[in-house]
Amino acid sequence: MKNPEKKRLDQQHTEKKDWLKWGPYLSERQWGTVREDYSAGGDAWNYLPHDHARSRAFRWGEDGIAGISDRYCNMCFSIGLWNGKDPILKERLFGLTGPQGNHGEDVKELYYYLENTPSHSYMKYLYKYSQKEYPYNQLIDENQKRNRKELEFELLDTGIFDDNTYFDVSTEYAKGDETDILIQITITNRNSKPAPITLLPQMVMRNHWSFKEMPKKPTITQQGTKTNPSVHIDHPYVGKYNLYFQKAAQLFFTENETNREKVYEDKNDHPFKKDLFHTAVCNNDFDLATKNNSGTKFAPLYQVILDGGESKIFQLRLTEETLDTPFSDFDSIFKKRQKECAQFYDEIAPKATEDRKAILKQAFAGLLWTKQYYNYEVEKWLDGDYKTTPPPKERLEGRNSHWKTLRNHDILSMPDAWEYPWYAAWDSAFHCASFASIDPEFAKDQLLLFTKEWYMSPNGQIPAYEWNFSDVNPPVQAWATLQIYGTDKSITGVPDIKFLKRMFNKLNLNFNWWVNRLDRNDNNVFQGGFLGLDNIGVFDRSHGVPGGGSLDQVDGTAWMAMYSLNMLEISLRIAEHDDSYEDMATKYFGHFIFIAEALNKMDTDKANTWDDVEGFFYDRLTLPDGQSTTIKVRSIAGMLSLAAVLTIKKSVLDKFPKFKASVLWFKKYRAENLKYEVIQQYEENGDLLLSLVPKDRMQKLVAALLDEKEFLSEYGIRSLSKIHEKAYQIHIDGIDYSIDYEPAESTVSLFGGNSNWRGPIWMPMNYLFIQALREYQWYDGNDFLFEYPTGSSKLLNLKQVSDELSKRLIKMFEKDETGNRAINKNYEKYYQDPNFKDLVLFYEYFHGENGRGLGASHQTGWTALVANLIEQLEDES
């Protein structure tokens, strides 16, 4: 029988039912974002800090804990908590801003995404709330004292969770139908002594009326009876809903509007402001909060004392229906959705170990929980809203001022819903590669967004991320297109050529932007700036090259070679159904050949990027006087040339005689102009291997990649060779620059210093290398063997090598023989506890020596690729 969750997805994508009208779209952090920043200088962190968030109405969204909303974030539900000791009501997650942390911004909370289905028919979120006072000031002060060489001071370091003095707050959602959402909040006292807890399940109407005209202001109005209490919600954009809930001690109503007296020391027009619930609960004064029976923010108040080990369940139901007995079928619906969720994930990797199944499920749950509503219309943001004070004129020439055509109003996959509550172009491409396994239609729609007119610039540039849309992320959208296409075809058995065409036509514009803007010397060697790899260079590659020179980047060139091959492959796949695309295959084949030639020049030119003695590619710096030097840093930037590889089988070549003739022409005539053959391996009646590097160079690079003294860690591929434990130094234009191997947090401040590419393990880059090695294996089979690890005399083919690399990456998340997971290295004591041991976090990157999780702690986005690796290993076992 077909999985019910897959049936719901079929209904969604055939427009029979809108199962995705409601989902986990409520932001985890709206404060401190560029969207809410109306300052002159672009100081987003300080313009709307955490301390103002409870009192100021947001313009572009809402936030909350374990929350949901409709697709456009008009009606928002989340939870508020108070332990009787905190100085503020816990309505949103707290963390350090970039300037406050010794390693950049960082959320300081304990929460876990446990369950989620693609239709959001069932979702589960766990928040751990201390019974002791939350140490807001201690977290800021201690991290301010620490330098970049010291560890971050985390919430578990404060001791507030010692002796199990905390509550587990589990928030679950189950859909009875597309507009019928059942909500269950379970609070458990993990301590042995009684403890008080206050719960406010909050319904908030996003504030449009303070900024623009609305057909009418939304309302939440008390209705129902003592035995069947409820409120009625009337929203001009969403419709009419009822929220049913169990009998509460009090019903709170207020307006979701700014408390001007608190924030600006100005007069309020009325006292019913956004922070009223905070004032009522923390001051134990309910008079004002219970005075009205309607508003735009509502919560029933539950105050209980839980005995040691006791749990209390609270149930609510948000529905378009009018129900006399809203909870009569509540438990049966919940159990059914939970069972369906388990069935959906059991079918993905049925042969995996139970631990791997749990990792996979939480990886996909996190990916789904970080689908967020994202609204940013740059031109309107620059001009300000006519109903508010005009923003400073400096903004018109400030951040993102050249992106006036950008209008984002969609559900987007975020890298990390708190630390990165905005999309990043290359992150999203990797997310889509994972989404394709569970919801290929969403993956396709998500990737298509970035090529739409209200995302892509008219000149063809794809926006990078909201702090600077003009920064350049690696062009991995074509790669992701092929990943999604392949996964979708394997699931459905049907090739989605329309999707390929839609992506290809727009990516062609983006490719031309790259060629015209980032090949400054018109020599097929590319620049591009930081290219997502933050501090991987000896200097900041995005803000001017020392001495006013130019930097030919191996990674920029490799990305473009990979882009060319991806577009070539897409062309051929489309051409099997529409032969007019065969010419485009020849075009991108030519692009690839010229880029490969430029990178691999084997003449005596002092500007060469390949060092044959050291067997590595290095960036080349050219100064205005023409002097040139290579920057001999052995990093994955130089290793990236391995990722540009494509095998075209003879059976495919035979279908396209014009393309095949072009290959033969290039093979014969371009070789006459070079000292080596750039078409790596091809016999006229055989398969074709296109690789950015010749076989002899590829062998040297792979040997370094698999060398435990260089790139190969026990847990995957390091971003910088370990030989740089002895710092590399270079003198440029009177200044000394250096880089050394840093396997953990960054000790330098480039790009804020919270993302480190000088030694740690990064999941997306590892995934690219694994996929590339499999592509080489597809051509050479078992005839091409490598020592694994280098120097071990143990020979493996590249498929076996890729499997072994996958296992090393997965091992970071798996329990070892002592029950510990490498990612939890600093907090093993806590994660040995029965109520912690099965909880998995998906970090931004990982320690190059011990696999400890680093950076953003909920970056399931591209770290969800671990689920792909688990699935891939099980499919081939």
Tab-separated table of C-alpha atoms in Angstrom, residues 348-605:
chain	number	residue	atom	x	y	z
A	348	ILE	CA	14.186	5.376	2.831
A	349	ALA	CA	17.039	3.264	4.224
A	350	PRO	CA	15.453	0.043	5.507
A	351	LYS	CA	18.769	-1.846	5.748
A	352	ALA	CA	20.557	0.831	7.797
A	353	THR	CA	21.424	0.305	11.448
A	354	GLU	CA	18.938	1.687	13.961
A	355	ASP	CA	21.408	4.416	14.909
A	356	ARG	CA	21.862	5.450	11.268
A	357	LYS	CA	18.091	5.436	10.745
A	358	ALA	CA	17.734	7.812	13.705
A	359	ILE	CA	20.469	10.093	12.323
A	360	LEU	CA	18.830	10.136	8.896
A	361	LYS	CA	15.412	10.899	10.343
A	362	GLN	CA	16.700	13.803	12.452
A	363	ALA	CA	18.736	15.134	9.520
A	364	PHE	CA	15.655	15.313	7.325
A	365	ALA	CA	13.555	16.631	10.234
A	366	GLY	CA	15.993	19.506	10.683
A	367	LEU	CA	16.005	20.198	6.965
A	368	LEU	CA	12.211	20.408	7.021
A	369	TRP	CA	11.994	22.448	10.229
A	370	THR	CA	14.258	25.088	8.701
A	371	LYS	CA	11.824	25.832	5.888
A	372	GLN	CA	10.986	29.435	6.731
A	373	TYR	CA	8.886	32.247	5.330
A	374	TYR	CA	11.226	34.871	3.891
A	375	ASN	CA	10.035	38.346	2.907
A	376	TYR	CA	12.406	41.030	1.648
A	377	GLU	CA	11.516	43.606	-0.994
A	378	VAL	CA	14.646	45.714	-1.356
A	379	GLU	CA	13.192	48.790	-3.042
A	380	LYS	CA	10.388	49.087	-0.500
A	381	TRP	CA	12.883	48.414	2.306
A	382	LEU	CA	15.207	51.158	1.066
A	383	ASP	CA	12.416	53.739	0.748
A	384	GLY	CA	10.667	52.834	3.992
A	385	ASP	CA	6.917	52.646	4.600
A	386	TYR	CA	4.817	55.764	4.297
A	387	LYS	CA	3.065	55.086	7.620
A	388	THR	CA	6.357	55.169	9.533
A	389	THR	CA	9.271	57.579	9.904
A	390	PRO	CA	11.353	57.695	6.689
A	391	PRO	CA	14.681	55.877	7.068
A	392	PRO	CA	18.001	57.786	6.786
A	393	LYS	CA	18.935	58.825	3.229
A	394	GLU	CA	22.317	57.075	3.541
A	395	ARG	CA	20.501	53.770	3.097
A	396	LEU	CA	19.750	54.603	-0.534
A	397	GLU	CA	23.444	54.096	-1.327
A	398	GLY	CA	24.090	51.440	1.293
A	399	ARG	CA	23.666	47.694	1.643
A	400	ASN	CA	21.966	45.936	-1.287
A	401	SER	CA	20.964	49.275	-2.858
A	402	HIS	CA	21.749	47.888	-6.327
A	403	TRP	CA	19.240	45.046	-5.896
A	404	LYS	CA	16.024	47.038	-6.280
A	405	THR	CA	14.466	44.297	-8.430
A	406	LEU	CA	14.787	41.718	-5.640
A	407	ARG	CA	11.395	40.800	-4.195
A	408	ASN	CA	11.374	37.660	-2.050
A	409	HIS	CA	8.056	36.448	-0.648
A	410	ASP	CA	8.384	32.679	-0.374
A	411	ILE	CA	9.047	29.635	1.766
A	412	LEU	CA	12.797	29.071	1.608
A	413	SER	CA	15.224	26.542	2.987
A	414	MET	CA	17.491	28.295	5.484
A	415	PRO	CA	21.032	27.138	6.337
A	416	ASP	CA	20.281	27.526	10.065
A	417	ALA	CA	16.975	29.016	11.158
A	418	TRP	CA	18.554	30.992	14.018
A	419	GLU	CA	22.139	31.769	13.048
A	420	TYR	CA	21.407	32.131	9.341
A	421	PRO	CA	17.702	33.061	9.161
A	422	TRP	CA	18.168	33.971	5.516
A	423	TYR	CA	18.975	31.967	2.413
A	424	ALA	CA	22.459	31.581	0.986
A	425	ALA	CA	22.547	30.681	-2.695
A	426	TRP	CA	25.062	27.864	-2.615
A	427	ASP	CA	23.813	26.478	0.707
A	428	SER	CA	20.340	26.184	-0.791
A	429	ALA	CA	21.654	24.230	-3.755
A	430	PHE	CA	23.070	21.591	-1.417
A	431	HIS	CA	19.853	21.604	0.623
A	432	CYS	CA	17.945	20.786	-2.548
A	433	ALA	CA	20.173	17.770	-3.187
A	434	SER	CA	18.951	16.407	0.157
A	435	PHE	CA	15.340	17.552	-0.249
A	436	ALA	CA	15.171	15.586	-3.505
A	437	SER	CA	15.225	12.325	-1.529
A	438	ILE	CA	12.058	13.180	0.398
A	439	ASP	CA	10.230	15.774	-1.724
A	440	PRO	CA	11.711	16.217	-5.209
A	441	GLU	CA	8.986	18.646	-6.289
A	442	PHE	CA	9.820	21.015	-3.460
A	443	ALA	CA	13.528	20.681	-4.332
A	444	LYS	CA	12.794	21.628	-7.937
A	445	ASP	CA	10.578	24.570	-6.990
A	446	GLN	CA	13.156	25.798	-4.503
A	447	LEU	CA	15.992	25.778	-7.016
A	448	LEU	CA	13.843	27.442	-9.665
A	449	LEU	CA	13.210	30.380	-7.335
A	450	PHE	CA	16.807	31.545	-7.611
A	451	THR	CA	16.499	31.966	-11.364
A	452	LYS	CA	13.204	33.853	-11.245
A	453	GLU	CA	13.058	37.509	-12.161
A	454	TRP	CA	12.453	38.634	-8.583
A	455	TYR	CA	15.562	36.821	-7.350
A	456	MET	CA	18.124	36.841	-10.170
A	457	SER	CA	19.502	40.248	-11.132
A	458	PRO	CA	18.716	41.464	-14.665
A	459	ASN	CA	22.426	40.991	-15.458
A	460	GLY	CA	22.222	37.300	-14.575
A	461	GLN	CA	23.790	37.339	-11.107
A	462	ILE	CA	22.204	35.101	-8.475
A	463	PRO	CA	21.884	36.827	-5.065
A	464	ALA	CA	24.324	35.461	-2.488
A	465	TYR	CA	22.799	36.233	0.943
A	466	GLU	CA	21.073	39.178	2.565
A	467	TRP	CA	24.134	40.736	4.230
A	468	ASN	CA	25.516	41.316	0.742
A	469	PHE	CA	23.570	40.038	-2.259
A	470	SER	CA	26.464	41.065	-4.503
A	471	ASP	CA	28.946	38.695	-2.911
A	472	VAL	CA	29.739	35.681	-5.051
A	473	ASN	CA	28.772	32.185	-3.947
A	474	PRO	CA	30.064	29.153	-5.868
A	475	PRO	CA	27.885	28.408	-8.921
A	476	VAL	CA	26.538	25.029	-7.840
A	477	GLN	CA	22.949	25.463	-9.063
A	478	ALA	CA	23.592	23.452	-12.265
A	479	TRP	CA	25.189	20.671	-10.195
A	480	ALA	CA	22.138	20.667	-7.887
A	481	THR	CA	19.839	20.585	-10.931
A	482	LEU	CA	21.424	17.317	-12.037
A	483	GLN	CA	21.320	15.879	-8.518
A	484	ILE	CA	17.596	16.624	-8.231
A	485	TYR	CA	16.878	15.390	-11.743
A	486	GLY	CA	18.648	12.089	-11.091
A	487	THR	CA	17.018	11.484	-7.717
A	488	ASP	CA	13.577	12.402	-9.015
A	489	LYS	CA	13.954	10.090	-12.006
A	490	SER	CA	15.042	7.205	-9.775
A	491	ILE	CA	11.960	7.730	-7.578
A	492	THR	CA	9.338	8.316	-10.286
A	493	GLY	CA	10.908	6.604	-13.290
A	494	VAL	CA	10.056	9.685	-15.365
A	495	PRO	CA	12.680	12.184	-16.602
A	496	ASP	CA	11.525	15.743	-15.884
A	497	ILE	CA	12.886	17.430	-19.014
A	498	LYS	CA	10.690	20.496	-18.485
A	499	PHE	CA	12.497	21.153	-15.193
A	500	LEU	CA	15.874	20.788	-16.902
A	501	LYS	CA	14.855	23.226	-19.631
A	502	ARG	CA	13.568	25.807	-17.175
A	503	MET	CA	16.762	25.661	-15.163
A	504	PHE	CA	19.049	25.538	-18.199
A	505	ASN	CA	17.598	28.620	-19.885
A	506	LYS	CA	18.122	30.796	-16.801
A	507	LEU	CA	21.440	29.275	-15.775
A	508	ASN	CA	22.720	30.102	-19.224
A	509	LEU	CA	22.263	33.788	-18.277
A	510	ASN	CA	24.074	33.262	-14.997
A	511	PHE	CA	26.950	31.452	-16.707
A	512	ASN	CA	27.408	34.392	-19.058
A	513	TRP	CA	27.451	36.766	-16.074
A	514	TRP	CA	30.328	34.773	-14.625
A	515	VAL	CA	32.247	34.803	-17.885
A	516	ASN	CA	31.733	38.537	-18.438
A	517	ARG	CA	32.311	39.720	-14.871
A	518	LEU	CA	34.791	37.355	-13.250
A	519	ASP	CA	37.252	36.559	-16.016
A	520	ARG	CA	38.881	40.007	-15.868
A	521	ASN	CA	41.841	39.119	-18.068
A	522	ASP	CA	39.740	37.290	-20.639
A	523	ASN	CA	41.964	34.220	-20.329
A	524	ASN	CA	39.505	31.618	-18.931
A	525	VAL	CA	41.053	31.842	-15.461
A	526	PHE	CA	38.585	33.188	-12.938
A	527	GLN	CA	38.621	35.341	-9.826
A	528	GLY	CA	35.389	35.655	-7.862
A	529	GLY	CA	36.407	36.663	-4.345
A	530	PHE	CA	35.793	34.561	-1.263
A	531	LEU	CA	33.499	32.121	-3.093
A	532	GLY	CA	31.875	30.911	0.091
A	533	LEU	CA	35.132	29.665	1.587
A	534	ASP	CA	35.421	32.624	3.975
A	535	ASN	CA	38.939	32.704	5.472
A	536	ILE	CA	40.624	30.020	3.364
A	537	GLY	CA	43.124	32.493	1.884
A	538	VAL	CA	45.999	34.399	3.443
A	539	PHE	CA	43.949	37.566	2.924
A	540	ASP	CA	40.304	38.488	2.355
A	541	ARG	CA	39.788	37.659	-1.312
A	542	SER	CA	36.610	39.742	-1.574
A	543	HIS	CA	37.960	43.130	-0.534
A	544	GLY	CA	40.834	44.002	-2.772
A	545	VAL	CA	44.035	42.142	-3.487
A	546	PRO	CA	47.186	43.438	-1.722
A	547	GLY	CA	49.212	45.789	-3.859
A	548	GLY	CA	46.268	46.488	-6.151
A	549	GLY	CA	46.892	43.317	-8.138
A	550	SER	CA	44.626	40.544	-9.349
A	551	LEU	CA	44.234	37.003	-8.073
A	552	ASP	CA	43.651	34.086	-10.428
A	553	GLN	CA	41.826	31.596	-8.227
A	554	VAL	CA	42.078	27.859	-8.715
A	555	ASP	CA	38.728	27.378	-6.994
A	556	GLY	CA	37.034	30.079	-9.102
A	557	THR	CA	38.358	28.415	-12.240
A	558	ALA	CA	37.463	24.927	-11.006
A	559	TRP	CA	33.928	26.009	-10.155
A	560	MET	CA	33.541	27.359	-13.701
A	561	ALA	CA	34.929	24.171	-15.232
A	562	MET	CA	32.465	22.179	-13.130
A	563	TYR	CA	29.686	24.596	-14.156
A	564	SER	CA	30.584	24.026	-17.835
A	565	LEU	CA	30.428	20.245	-17.440
A	566	ASN	CA	27.131	20.456	-15.588
A	567	MET	CA	25.630	22.572	-18.350
A	568	LEU	CA	27.067	20.207	-20.940
A	569	GLU	CA	25.434	17.242	-19.234
A	570	ILE	CA	22.096	19.061	-18.897
A	571	SER	CA	22.270	19.934	-22.611
A	572	LEU	CA	22.767	16.306	-23.585
A	573	ARG	CA	19.950	15.076	-21.347
A	574	ILE	CA	17.561	17.616	-22.873
A	575	ALA	CA	18.857	16.896	-26.379
A	576	GLU	CA	17.689	13.287	-26.043
A	577	HIS	CA	14.165	14.780	-26.154
A	578	ASP	CA	14.825	18.031	-28.059
A	579	ASP	CA	17.732	17.907	-30.504
A	580	SER	CA	17.950	21.706	-30.716
A	581	TYR	CA	19.956	21.572	-27.480
A	582	GLU	CA	22.774	19.558	-29.084
A	583	ASP	CA	24.432	22.810	-30.163
A	584	MET	CA	24.448	24.004	-26.555
A	585	ALA	CA	26.290	20.855	-25.557
A	586	THR	CA	29.016	21.793	-28.033
A	587	LYS	CA	29.098	25.355	-26.667
A	588	TYR	CA	29.678	24.202	-23.080
A	589	PHE	CA	32.119	21.539	-24.205
A	590	GLY	CA	34.160	24.351	-25.751
A	591	HIS	CA	33.954	26.424	-22.579
A	592	PHE	CA	35.259	23.503	-20.573
A	593	ILE	CA	38.149	22.833	-22.973
A	594	PHE	CA	39.340	26.436	-22.894
A	595	ILE	CA	39.130	26.602	-19.073
A	596	ALA	CA	40.990	23.305	-18.722
A	597	GLU	CA	43.682	24.506	-21.107
A	598	ALA	CA	44.104	27.769	-19.204
A	599	LEU	CA	44.424	26.089	-15.801
A	600	ASN	CA	46.757	23.339	-16.970
A	601	LYS	CA	49.261	25.311	-19.042
A	602	MET	CA	52.477	23.322	-19.049
A	603	ASP	CA	54.768	25.922	-20.583
A	604	THR	CA	57.573	27.680	-18.750
A	605	ASP	CA	55.454	30.731	-17.989
